[in-house]
Amino acid sequence: MALDFTAIDFETANGFRGSACSVGLSKVRNGVVVEEASWLMRPPAGHDIFDHHNVRIHGIRPEHVAGRPRFGELFPEIGAFIGEDILAAHNAAFDLGVIRSGLEVSGLPGPAYDYVCTVMLSRRCYSLVSNSLPFAAEEAGVPLVNHHDAAEDARACAGILIDIAARNGAASIAELYLSLGLTVSRQPAFDPRRDPLSKASQSALEALAAGQGPAVTRPYRAGWPEEGENPPPNPLAEPGHPLFGQTVVFTGELAIPRQEAKVRSAELGAAPESRVTGRTTVLVVGDGFVAADLRSGRLTGKARRVLELHQRGQRIEVLSEGEFLQMVGGHSAPAARAV
């Protein structure tokens, strides 16, 4: 057995995960990247709004994809590159969700994929205050100059998995997961003409029918966000999700109400709480925070408390609101301009 897989990374045009506008792939054979591919694309029709928040992150604008094939038209080439490989992605629930939702709203069936998540592996094998891609890539010794360039992000994801396998003396993904007591996840095959739509796609299609579409416009709210109730974690949630089993605290203003953020995290198996304690394992930071702010010092009081606890040996991870929204499936708001 060899360390063989394909790493994948998508960038999306807006808050709907099925709005892919770019993809990067790195094929690994025997622990070495042997082939790469990347494409720009138009998102599926009706879901092709480019929100300013997403554009600010990845720099892809409507004119960059004008005339390109739509996601559904391009997917045969993407699928051919992947072949029968296990997929690896940093926050794999998002990238596999992009495939599923993109195909669902395009009216196309999708194949089954076994996949692994390098966020989960980074949490298990590294000790980082943030397991965002730049931090994990740095720990793995992988150069990452242009974060949110899909090709570079896929290459960094591949490097992280290669490094973690090496640190654990594993010659294959099966051997690595066996040594860590983990199980490789699987997204089953589906046909939108026969199978129920995913929650993300159903919500997006309902918004489209109502004359709305995805966006990430956050209204200003004066004062501190309301904490609200802390719902119990869903015991039937998917154990492979990055939030499952975590104790989550929120700080700063998010793009969705804090109570909604707590409900969504609880649905995925997390236990939301209102302050940082010895139980805290994840802090989600709003107000436009990005992982680089951990180095620049642009932090809330809760974030500073997390850094103090992390330095004392408590394993706490800091997430930006963008990373959190990817994990919980994004959100919808009034539409803007389509391409």
GROMACS .gro file of C-alpha atoms in nm:
model
  339
    1MET     CA    1   0.000   0.000   0.000
    2ALA     CA    2   0.118   0.352  -0.078
    3LEU     CA    3   0.029   0.705   0.030
    4ASP     CA    4  -0.195   0.781  -0.269
    5PHE     CA    5  -0.472   1.043  -0.276
    6THR     CA    6  -0.592   1.364  -0.445
    7ALA     CA    7  -0.607   1.690  -0.247
    8ILE     CA    8  -0.880   1.934  -0.349
    9ASP     CA    9  -0.970   2.294  -0.269
   10PHE     CA   10  -1.265   2.503  -0.390
   11GLU     CA   11  -1.325   2.876  -0.379
   12THR     CA   12  -1.686   2.994  -0.393
   13ALA     CA   13  -1.853   3.304  -0.528
   14ASN     CA   14  -2.084   3.359  -0.230
   15GLY     CA   15  -2.218   3.211   0.093
   16PHE     CA   16  -2.378   2.910  -0.080
   17ARG     CA   17  -2.130   2.626  -0.088
   18GLY     CA   18  -2.253   2.513  -0.430
   19SER     CA   19  -2.127   2.836  -0.592
   20ALA     CA   20  -1.782   2.709  -0.693
   21CYS     CA   21  -1.580   2.953  -0.905
   22SER     CA   22  -1.237   2.790  -0.878
   23VAL     CA   23  -1.088   2.451  -0.795
   24GLY     CA   24  -0.736   2.323  -0.742
   25LEU     CA   25  -0.625   1.959  -0.729
   26SER     CA   26  -0.296   1.789  -0.639
   27LYS     CA   27  -0.252   1.418  -0.711
   28VAL     CA   28  -0.018   1.232  -0.475
   29ARG     CA   29   0.147   0.900  -0.547
   30ASN     CA   30   0.362   0.726  -0.288
   31GLY     CA   31   0.380   1.045  -0.082
   32VAL     CA   32   0.486   1.275  -0.366
   33VAL     CA   33   0.280   1.530  -0.563
   34VAL     CA   34   0.299   1.404  -0.921
   35GLU     CA   35   0.031   1.603  -1.103
   36GLU     CA   36  -0.173   1.918  -1.051
   37ALA     CA   37  -0.473   2.081  -1.216
   38SER     CA   38  -0.683   2.392  -1.159
   39TRP     CA   39  -0.977   2.561  -1.326
   40LEU     CA   40  -1.178   2.880  -1.306
   41MET     CA   41  -1.549   2.827  -1.368
   42ARG     CA   42  -1.886   2.996  -1.355
   43PRO     CA   43  -2.102   2.879  -1.064
   44PRO     CA   44  -2.430   2.703  -1.147
   45ALA     CA   45  -2.693   2.925  -1.308
   46GLY     CA   46  -2.894   3.120  -1.053
   47HIS     CA   47  -2.622   3.079  -0.790
   48ASP     CA   48  -2.357   3.287  -0.965
   49ILE     CA   49  -2.364   3.606  -0.757
   50PHE     CA   50  -2.015   3.724  -0.661
   51ASP     CA   51  -2.038   3.861  -0.311
   52HIS     CA   52  -1.792   4.132  -0.210
   53HIS     CA   53  -1.683   3.933   0.096
   54ASN     CA   54  -1.580   3.631  -0.112
   55VAL     CA   55  -1.414   3.846  -0.377
   56ARG     CA   56  -1.214   4.021  -0.106
   57ILE     CA   57  -1.089   3.683   0.014
   58HIS     CA   58  -0.991   3.513  -0.314
   59GLY     CA   59  -0.981   3.799  -0.567
   60ILE     CA   60  -1.193   3.620  -0.829
   61ARG     CA   61  -1.441   3.854  -0.999
   62PRO     CA   62  -1.726   3.793  -1.245
   63GLU     CA   63  -1.512   3.907  -1.539
   64HIS     CA   64  -1.249   3.644  -1.454
   65VAL     CA   65  -1.495   3.361  -1.517
   66ALA     CA   66  -1.701   3.518  -1.797
   67GLY     CA   67  -1.731   3.268  -2.081
   68ARG     CA   68  -1.592   2.981  -1.872
   69PRO     CA   69  -1.785   2.654  -1.841
   70ARG     CA   70  -2.025   2.629  -1.551
   71PHE     CA   71  -1.946   2.394  -1.264
   72GLY     CA   72  -2.175   2.119  -1.395
   73GLU     CA   73  -2.016   2.137  -1.741
   74LEU     CA   74  -1.665   2.121  -1.599
   75PHE     CA   75  -1.721   1.851  -1.340
   76PRO     CA   76  -1.655   1.558  -1.579
   77GLU     CA   77  -1.295   1.685  -1.610
   78ILE     CA   78  -1.266   1.734  -1.235
   79GLY     CA   79  -1.407   1.388  -1.172
   80ALA     CA   80  -1.175   1.232  -1.429
   81PHE     CA   81  -0.872   1.387  -1.254
   82ILE     CA   82  -0.986   1.251  -0.917
   83GLY     CA   83  -1.064   0.906  -1.053
   84GLU     CA   84  -1.098   0.649  -0.775
   85ASP     CA   85  -0.874   0.837  -0.533
   86ILE     CA   86  -0.947   0.919  -0.172
   87LEU     CA   87  -0.998   1.294  -0.150
   88ALA     CA   88  -0.815   1.510   0.104
   89ALA     CA   89  -0.927   1.863   0.188
   90HIS     CA   90  -0.871   2.117   0.463
   91ASN     CA   91  -1.220   2.129   0.615
   92ALA     CA   92  -1.336   1.846   0.392
   93ALA     CA   93  -1.702   1.881   0.491
   94PHE     CA   94  -1.702   2.209   0.298
   95ASP     CA   95  -1.525   2.090  -0.017
   96LEU     CA   96  -1.726   1.768  -0.042
   97GLY     CA   97  -2.035   1.983   0.017
   98VAL     CA   98  -1.932   2.204  -0.276
   99ILE     CA   99  -1.930   1.898  -0.502
  100ARG     CA  100  -2.264   1.773  -0.378
  101SER     CA  101  -2.447   2.107  -0.377
  102GLY     CA  102  -2.296   2.219  -0.707
  103LEU     CA  103  -2.413   1.903  -0.878
  104GLU     CA  104  -2.751   1.903  -0.704
  105VAL     CA  105  -2.846   2.254  -0.818
  106SER     CA  106  -2.714   2.164  -1.164
  107GLY     CA  107  -2.950   1.864  -1.170
  108LEU     CA  108  -2.660   1.618  -1.201
  109PRO     CA  109  -2.576   1.297  -1.013
  110GLY     CA  110  -2.254   1.261  -0.817
  111PRO     CA  111  -2.025   0.964  -0.744
  112ALA     CA  112  -1.932   0.836  -0.400
  113TYR     CA  113  -1.608   0.963  -0.249
  114ASP     CA  114  -1.402   0.845   0.044
  115TYR     CA  115  -1.234   1.147   0.200
  116VAL     CA  116  -1.011   1.267   0.482
  117CYS     CA  117  -0.995   1.606   0.650
  118THR     CA  118  -0.660   1.768   0.723
  119VAL     CA  119  -0.822   2.005   0.975
  120MET     CA  120  -0.916   1.700   1.183
  121LEU     CA  121  -0.570   1.550   1.136
  122SER     CA  122  -0.400   1.879   1.224
  123ARG     CA  123  -0.602   1.895   1.546
  124ARG     CA  124  -0.501   1.539   1.630
  125CYS     CA  125  -0.134   1.555   1.535
  126TYR     CA  126  -0.021   1.917   1.576
  127SER     CA  127  -0.059   2.155   1.872
  128LEU     CA  128  -0.158   2.485   1.711
  129VAL     CA  129  -0.364   2.777   1.834
  130SER     CA  130  -0.522   2.784   1.486
  131ASN     CA  131  -0.551   2.490   1.250
  132SER     CA  132  -0.632   2.718   0.957
  133LEU     CA  133  -0.448   2.623   0.640
  134PRO     CA  134  -0.160   2.877   0.672
  135PHE     CA  135  -0.078   2.768   1.027
  136ALA     CA  136  -0.100   2.395   0.951
  137ALA     CA  137   0.101   2.439   0.630
  138GLU     CA  138   0.372   2.625   0.822
  139GLU     CA  139   0.387   2.344   1.077
  140ALA     CA  140   0.418   2.092   0.794
  141GLY     CA  141   0.698   2.291   0.629
  142VAL     CA  142   0.489   2.356   0.319
  143PRO     CA  143   0.520   2.696   0.145
  144LEU     CA  144   0.187   2.879   0.115
  145VAL     CA  145   0.235   3.220  -0.041
  146ASN     CA  146  -0.108   3.290  -0.193
  147HIS     CA  147  -0.367   3.156   0.050
  148HIS     CA  148  -0.708   3.120  -0.120
  149ASP     CA  149  -0.550   3.043  -0.455
  150ALA     CA  150  -0.717   2.704  -0.504
  151ALA     CA  151  -0.413   2.540  -0.666
  152GLU     CA  152  -0.179   2.654  -0.386
  153ASP     CA  153  -0.426   2.558  -0.116
  154ALA     CA  154  -0.469   2.208  -0.260
  155ARG     CA  155  -0.089   2.170  -0.275
  156ALA     CA  156  -0.059   2.282   0.088
  157CYS     CA  157  -0.332   2.038   0.194
  158ALA     CA  158  -0.143   1.758   0.022
  159GLY     CA  159   0.178   1.860   0.201
  160ILE     CA  160   0.005   1.858   0.540
  161LEU     CA  161  -0.127   1.505   0.488
  162ILE     CA  162   0.213   1.385   0.365
  163ASP     CA  163   0.382   1.539   0.672
  164ILE     CA  164   0.132   1.392   0.920
  165ALA     CA  165   0.167   1.047   0.764
  166ALA     CA  166   0.546   1.074   0.792
  167ARG     CA  167   0.531   1.184   1.156
  168ASN     CA  168   0.317   0.882   1.233
  169GLY     CA  169   0.530   0.640   1.031
  170ALA     CA  170   0.232   0.557   0.808
  171ALA     CA  171   0.284   0.438   0.451
  172SER     CA  172  -0.081   0.484   0.348
  173ILE     CA  173  -0.397   0.665   0.453
  174ALA     CA  174  -0.543   0.336   0.576
  175GLU     CA  175  -0.237   0.281   0.797
  176LEU     CA  176  -0.247   0.640   0.925
  177TYR     CA  177  -0.613   0.625   1.018
  178LEU     CA  178  -0.570   0.285   1.181
  179SER     CA  179  -0.284   0.418   1.394
  180LEU     CA  180  -0.494   0.719   1.503
  181GLY     CA  181  -0.808   0.517   1.571
  182LEU     CA  182  -1.001   0.708   1.303
  183THR     CA  183  -1.229   0.601   1.020
  184VAL     CA  184  -1.212   0.742   0.667
  185SER     CA  185  -1.534   0.933   0.589
  186ARG     CA  186  -1.751   0.864   0.286
  187GLN     CA  187  -1.987   1.082   0.087
  188PRO     CA  188  -2.228   0.842  -0.083
  189ALA     CA  189  -2.329   0.860  -0.447
  190PHE     CA  190  -2.647   1.056  -0.512
  191ASP     CA  191  -2.891   1.148  -0.787
  192PRO     CA  192  -3.098   1.466  -0.729
  193ARG     CA  193  -3.381   1.319  -0.940
  194ARG     CA  194  -3.416   1.036  -0.689
  195ASP     CA  195  -3.245   1.128  -0.361
  196PRO     CA  196  -3.335   1.403  -0.112
  197LEU     CA  197  -3.143   1.725  -0.163
  198SER     CA  198  -2.886   1.830   0.095
  199LYS     CA  199  -3.001   2.097   0.340
  200ALA     CA  200  -2.770   2.358   0.184
  201SER     CA  201  -2.905   2.299  -0.168
  202GLN     CA  202  -3.267   2.291  -0.054
  203SER     CA  203  -3.225   2.624   0.125
  204ALA     CA  204  -3.050   2.780  -0.175
  205LEU     CA  205  -3.321   2.663  -0.417
  206GLU     CA  206  -3.597   2.793  -0.187
  207ALA     CA  207  -3.422   3.131  -0.166
  208LEU     CA  208  -3.387   3.139  -0.544
  209ALA     CA  209  -3.757   3.060  -0.591
  210ALA     CA  210  -3.842   3.342  -0.352
  211GLY     CA  211  -3.637   3.588  -0.557
  212GLN     CA  212  -3.344   3.580  -0.318
  213GLY     CA  213  -2.992   3.448  -0.341
  214PRO     CA  214  -2.682   3.407  -0.128
  215ALA     CA  215  -2.485   3.700   0.003
  216VAL     CA  216  -2.279   3.785   0.308
  217THR     CA  217  -2.398   4.135   0.396
  218ARG     CA  218  -2.390   4.184   0.773
  219PRO     CA  219  -2.617   4.455   0.920
  220TYR     CA  220  -2.467   4.674   1.189
  221ARG     CA  221  -2.583   4.596   1.542
  222ALA     CA  222  -2.494   4.833   1.824
  223GLY     CA  223  -2.365   4.694   2.153
  224TRP     CA  224  -2.255   4.346   2.249
  225PRO     CA  225  -2.416   4.048   2.073
  226GLU     CA  226  -2.677   3.864   2.276
  227GLU     CA  227  -2.545   3.530   2.400
  228GLY     CA  228  -2.884   3.359   2.408
  229GLU     CA  229  -2.936   2.998   2.513
  230ASN     CA  230  -2.676   2.722   2.488
  231PRO     CA  231  -2.856   2.427   2.324
  232PRO     CA  232  -2.733   2.074   2.397
  233PRO     CA  233  -2.520   1.898   2.134
  234ASN     CA  234  -2.698   1.669   1.890
  235PRO     CA  235  -2.595   1.313   1.984
  236LEU     CA  236  -2.687   1.188   1.636
  237ALA     CA  237  -2.456   1.431   1.451
  238GLU     CA  238  -2.184   1.302   1.219
  239PRO     CA  239  -1.879   1.213   1.436
  240GLY     CA  240  -1.646   1.299   1.148
  241HIS     CA  241  -1.751   1.666   1.140
  242PRO     CA  242  -1.484   1.912   1.264
  243LEU     CA  243  -1.722   2.057   1.526
  244PHE     CA  244  -1.845   1.725   1.666
  245GLY     CA  245  -1.752   1.686   2.032
  246GLN     CA  246  -1.606   2.038   2.059
  247THR     CA  247  -1.694   2.297   2.322
  248VAL     CA  248  -1.745   2.621   2.128
  249VAL     CA  249  -1.745   2.982   2.245
  250PHE     CA  250  -1.821   3.283   2.024
  251THR     CA  251  -1.676   3.633   2.044
  252GLY     CA  252  -1.727   3.946   1.834
  253GLU     CA  253  -1.994   4.015   1.572
  254LEU     CA  254  -2.065   3.729   1.332
  255ALA     CA  255  -2.242   3.739   0.996
  256ILE     CA  256  -2.529   3.547   1.155
  257PRO     CA  257  -2.692   3.604   1.496
  258ARG     CA  258  -2.496   3.442   1.776
  259GLN     CA  259  -2.798   3.234   1.882
  260GLU     CA  260  -2.822   3.093   1.529
  261ALA     CA  261  -2.449   3.016   1.536
  262LYS     CA  262  -2.497   2.827   1.861
  263VAL     CA  263  -2.792   2.630   1.724
  264ARG     CA  264  -2.600   2.535   1.408
  265SER     CA  265  -2.294   2.426   1.603
  266ALA     CA  266  -2.509   2.218   1.840
  267GLU     CA  267  -2.681   2.050   1.545
  268LEU     CA  268  -2.336   1.936   1.433
  269GLY     CA  269  -2.252   1.787   1.772
  270ALA     CA  270  -2.077   2.078   1.946
  271ALA     CA  271  -2.154   2.211   2.294
  272PRO     CA  272  -2.185   2.592   2.276
  273GLU     CA  273  -2.096   2.792   2.588
  274SER     CA  274  -2.090   3.162   2.671
  275ARG     CA  275  -1.741   3.213   2.813
  276VAL     CA  276  -1.393   3.069   2.782
  277THR     CA  277  -1.323   2.807   3.048
  278GLY     CA  278  -1.112   2.498   3.097
  279ARG     CA  279  -1.368   2.309   2.885
  280THR     CA  280  -1.332   2.534   2.580
  281THR     CA  281  -1.181   2.367   2.273
  282VAL     CA  282  -1.286   2.610   1.995
  283LEU     CA  283  -1.323   2.989   1.992
  284VAL     CA  284  -1.500   3.144   1.691
  285VAL     CA  285  -1.398   3.509   1.638
  286GLY     CA  286  -1.609   3.753   1.437
  287ASP     CA  287  -1.550   4.118   1.342
  288GLY     CA  288  -1.354   4.027   1.030
  289PHE     CA  289  -1.089   3.832   1.221
  290VAL     CA  290  -0.853   3.615   1.016
  291ALA     CA  291  -0.591   3.371   1.143
  292ALA     CA  292  -0.309   3.619   1.075
  293ASP     CA  293  -0.454   3.840   1.348
  294LEU     CA  294  -0.319   3.591   1.602
  295ARG     CA  295   0.026   3.721   1.513
  296SER     CA  296  -0.066   4.089   1.472
  297GLY     CA  297  -0.247   4.108   1.807
  298ARG     CA  298  -0.585   4.234   1.673
  299LEU     CA  299  -0.779   4.024   1.924
  300THR     CA  300  -1.085   4.035   2.148
  301GLY     CA  301  -1.059   3.979   2.521
  302LYS     CA  302  -1.181   3.621   2.480
  303ALA     CA  303  -0.920   3.557   2.212
  304ARG     CA  304  -0.644   3.685   2.441
  305ARG     CA  305  -0.773   3.454   2.713
  306VAL     CA  306  -0.754   3.164   2.469
  307LEU     CA  307  -0.392   3.246   2.386
  308GLU     CA  308  -0.310   3.253   2.757
  309LEU     CA  309  -0.474   2.913   2.812
  310HIS     CA  310  -0.306   2.771   2.503
  311GLN     CA  311   0.034   2.879   2.634
  312ARG     CA  312  -0.048   2.695   2.957
  313GLY     CA  313  -0.109   2.375   2.764
  314GLN     CA  314  -0.487   2.380   2.705
  315ARG     CA  315  -0.561   2.275   2.348
  316ILE     CA  316  -0.791   2.545   2.212
  317GLU     CA  317  -0.839   2.626   1.846
  318VAL     CA  318  -0.927   2.971   1.713
  319LEU     CA  319  -1.155   2.987   1.407
  320SER     CA  320  -1.242   3.287   1.193
  321GLU     CA  321  -1.609   3.342   1.116
  322GLY     CA  322  -1.536   3.244   0.754
  323GLU     CA  323  -1.397   2.907   0.862
  324PHE     CA  324  -1.691   2.855   1.096
  325LEU     CA  325  -1.947   2.942   0.827
  326GLN     CA  326  -1.780   2.694   0.592
  327MET     CA  327  -1.815   2.427   0.859
  328VAL     CA  328  -2.185   2.496   0.920
  329GLY     CA  329  -2.279   2.537   0.553
  330GLY     CA  330  -2.286   2.914   0.498
  331HIS     CA  331  -2.596   3.131   0.507
  332SER     CA  332  -2.834   3.315   0.276
  333ALA     CA  333  -2.943   3.676   0.241
  334PRO     CA  334  -3.083   3.900  -0.038
  335ALA     CA  335  -2.926   3.860  -0.380
  336ALA     CA  336  -2.715   4.107  -0.573
  337ARG     CA  337  -2.585   4.084  -0.930
  338ALA     CA  338  -2.540   3.758  -1.125
  339VAL     CA  339  -2.306   3.670  -1.413
   0.00000   0.00000   0.00000
